[in-house]
Short mmCIF file of C-alpha atoms in Angstrom, two decimals:
data_model
loop_
_atom_site.label_atom_id
_atom_site.label_comp_id
_atom_site.label_asym_id
_atom_site.label_seq_id
_atom_site.Cartn_x
_atom_site.Cartn_y
_atom_site.Cartn_z
CA MET A 7 0.00 0.00 0.00
CA LYS A 8 2.84 2.40 0.84
CA LYS A 9 4.41 1.75 -2.58
CA LEU A 10 1.12 2.55 -4.30
CA ILE A 11 0.77 5.82 -2.37
CA MET A 12 4.38 6.76 -3.20
CA LEU A 13 3.80 5.97 -6.87
CA LEU A 14 0.66 8.12 -6.97
CA ALA A 15 2.47 10.95 -5.20
CA CYS A 16 5.32 10.81 -7.74
CA ILE A 17 2.84 10.89 -10.64
CA VAL A 18 1.01 13.90 -9.18
CA ILE A 19 4.26 15.76 -8.45
CA GLY A 20 5.63 14.91 -11.92
CA ASN A 21 2.49 16.26 -13.60
CA GLN A 22 2.65 19.44 -11.53
CA VAL A 23 6.31 19.99 -12.44
CA PHE A 24 5.51 19.36 -16.12
CA ALA A 25 2.61 21.85 -15.95
CA GLN A 26 4.92 24.44 -14.33
CA ASN A 27 7.53 23.85 -17.06
CA LEU A 28 4.88 24.31 -19.74
CA GLU A 29 3.60 27.45 -18.05
CA GLN A 30 7.10 28.92 -17.91
CA TYR A 31 7.90 27.87 -21.49
CA PHE A 32 4.78 29.36 -23.08
CA TYR A 33 5.00 32.49 -20.93
CA THR A 34 8.63 33.22 -21.83
CA LYS A 35 9.06 32.02 -25.41
CA GLY A 36 6.67 29.30 -26.60
CA ILE A 37 3.98 31.54 -28.07
CA ASN A 38 6.54 33.66 -29.90
CA SER A 39 8.19 30.50 -31.29
CA LEU A 40 4.82 29.27 -32.53
CA CYS A 41 4.12 32.64 -34.13
CA GLU A 42 7.43 32.46 -36.00
CA ALA A 43 6.59 28.95 -37.26
CA ALA A 44 2.94 29.71 -38.10
CA HIS A 45 3.72 32.87 -40.07
CA PRO A 46 7.50 33.42 -40.42
CA THR A 47 7.20 36.88 -41.99
CA ASN A 48 4.76 38.26 -39.41
CA ASP A 49 5.74 40.28 -36.35
CA TYR A 50 4.53 38.88 -33.05
CA ILE A 51 2.26 41.31 -31.17
CA ASP A 52 0.62 39.38 -28.35
CA GLY A 53 -0.49 35.93 -27.30
CA ALA A 54 -2.33 33.91 -24.71
CA TYR A 55 -2.42 30.26 -23.72
CA ALA A 56 -4.51 27.89 -21.62
CA ILE A 57 -3.00 24.63 -20.44
CA LYS A 58 -5.54 21.81 -20.25
CA ASP A 59 -5.30 18.06 -19.73
CA GLY A 60 -3.89 16.68 -22.95
CA TYR A 61 -3.59 19.95 -24.89
CA ILE A 62 -2.70 23.64 -24.81
CA ASP A 63 -4.87 26.26 -26.52
CA ILE A 64 -2.88 29.14 -27.99
CA SER A 65 -4.09 32.48 -29.35
CA ILE A 66 -1.60 34.57 -31.30
CA THR A 67 -1.91 38.11 -32.60
CA SER A 68 0.66 39.16 -35.20
CA LYS A 69 1.11 41.74 -37.92
CA ASP A 70 1.50 40.77 -41.57
CA ASN A 71 4.52 42.72 -42.86
CA THR A 72 3.39 42.59 -46.48
CA PHE A 73 -0.09 44.11 -46.15
CA GLY A 74 0.04 45.51 -42.61
CA LYS A 75 -2.99 43.48 -41.56
CA VAL A 76 -3.43 42.23 -37.98
CA ILE A 77 -3.58 38.43 -38.01
CA THR A 78 -5.20 36.25 -35.36
CA THR A 79 -4.29 32.60 -35.11
CA ASP A 80 -5.88 30.11 -32.70
CA LEU A 81 -4.10 26.78 -32.31
CA ARG A 82 -4.44 23.67 -30.20
CA ILE A 83 -1.20 21.93 -29.31
CA VAL A 84 -1.84 18.26 -28.55
CA ARG A 85 0.36 16.81 -25.84
CA GLY A 86 2.50 13.87 -26.88
CA VAL A 87 3.43 10.52 -25.44
CA GLY A 88 6.79 8.97 -24.71
CA ASP A 89 9.66 11.28 -25.58
CA LEU A 90 7.48 13.69 -27.55
CA TYR A 91 6.05 16.50 -25.48
CA PHE A 92 3.82 17.62 -28.33
CA SER A 93 2.32 15.38 -31.01
CA ASP A 94 0.11 17.60 -33.16
CA ILE A 95 -0.93 21.17 -33.89
CA ILE A 96 -4.53 21.83 -34.81
CA ASN A 97 -5.39 25.08 -36.57
CA LYS A 98 -8.65 26.22 -34.97
CA GLN A 99 -8.82 29.63 -36.68
CA ASP A 100 -6.57 31.87 -38.76
CA ASN A 101 -7.34 34.95 -40.84
CA ASP A 102 -4.11 35.18 -42.86
CA ILE A 103 -4.05 34.56 -46.61
CA VAL A 104 -1.43 31.82 -46.23
CA PRO A 105 -2.44 28.95 -43.92
CA PRO A 106 -0.34 28.53 -40.75
CA PHE A 107 2.94 26.62 -41.10
CA GLU A 108 2.85 26.49 -44.92
CA ALA A 109 5.73 28.97 -45.33
CA PHE A 110 7.62 27.23 -42.52
CA GLY A 111 7.33 23.99 -44.51
CA LEU A 112 8.69 25.70 -47.61
CA GLN A 113 11.66 27.00 -45.59
CA ALA A 114 12.35 23.52 -44.19
CA ASN A 115 12.14 21.95 -47.65
CA LEU A 116 14.54 24.56 -49.04
CA LEU A 117 17.00 23.74 -46.26
CA LEU A 118 16.67 20.03 -47.11
CA VAL A 119 17.39 20.69 -50.78
CA LEU A 120 20.44 22.80 -49.92
CA THR A 121 21.76 20.23 -47.44
CA LYS A 122 21.23 17.40 -49.92
CA SER A 123 23.05 19.28 -52.69
CA ILE A 124 26.01 20.19 -50.46
CA ASP A 125 26.57 16.85 -48.69
CA GLN A 126 24.54 13.92 -50.06
CA ALA A 127 26.15 11.33 -47.74
CA SER A 128 25.41 13.27 -44.52
CA TYR A 129 21.90 14.02 -45.74
CA GLN A 130 21.20 10.31 -46.31
CA LYS A 131 22.61 9.41 -42.86
CA ILE A 132 20.35 11.96 -41.17
CA ARG A 133 17.36 10.81 -43.20
CA ALA A 134 17.99 7.13 -42.34
CA SER A 135 18.43 8.02 -38.67
CA VAL A 136 15.12 9.89 -38.56
CA GLN A 137 13.39 7.04 -40.39
CA GLU A 138 14.76 4.50 -37.91
CA GLU A 139 14.14 6.55 -34.78
CA PHE A 140 10.71 7.98 -35.61
CA GLY A 141 9.43 5.68 -38.37
CA THR A 142 8.85 8.58 -40.75
CA ASP A 143 10.55 10.13 -43.77
CA PHE A 144 11.06 13.87 -43.35
CA GLU A 145 10.99 14.32 -47.14
CA ARG A 146 7.21 13.84 -46.87
CA TRP A 147 6.65 16.17 -43.91
CA THR A 148 4.26 19.07 -44.14
CA GLY A 149 4.94 22.48 -42.63
CA LYS A 150 2.82 21.53 -39.64
CA MET A 151 4.87 18.36 -39.08
CA TRP A 152 8.07 20.42 -39.19
CA ALA A 153 6.51 22.84 -36.71
CA VAL A 154 5.67 20.01 -34.26
CA PHE A 155 9.25 18.78 -34.58
CA ALA A 156 10.64 22.29 -34.04
CA LEU A 157 8.32 22.90 -31.08
CA ASN A 158 9.55 19.72 -29.38
CA LEU A 159 13.18 20.69 -29.96
CA ASP A 160 12.52 24.22 -28.69
CA TYR A 161 10.90 22.85 -25.53
CA TYR A 162 13.79 20.40 -24.94
CA GLU A 163 16.26 23.28 -25.29
CA PHE A 164 14.20 25.39 -22.90
CA MET A 165 14.23 22.66 -20.27
CA LEU A 166 17.97 22.07 -20.62
CA ASN A 167 18.79 25.77 -20.38
CA ASN A 168 16.49 26.26 -17.40
CA LYS A 169 17.50 23.00 -15.70
CA THR A 170 13.87 21.95 -15.36
CA ILE A 171 12.79 18.42 -14.64
CA ARG A 172 11.68 16.20 -17.51
CA ARG A 173 8.44 14.28 -17.19
#
């Protein structure tokens, strides 16, 4: 019985620490990072977030630098399992001409093409490693998939730099 109580206590404490890490991440940089991925040419103005069980709702306000229009983007970040903190991004609402993460995907694909043309052998090693580790081929990723990947990496970096506890 004592072991069960200790296990439950560890789970509760771990979830609270994870929630605090998320809170700190989205407050300090997460929303801005998402804005940069959703619309790379827009300037971040403001944002809000609500952490729920299993997901985080994000509202972003940015300014389109081409037309000067104020853009609102509402996203839902689905929490991940295993080593992935985030597994999906759902676009709930966006009033920009270009859908969220489409330009980010174009940038990622351009980087892939450049990397492949400069060093084919290293490119193939990285591709094989990603295929083996994650069971997916990044040559078929959409902008949203790249954004989920980038968001996970950004959160890992945040935790390492802030010496926070992993879940």
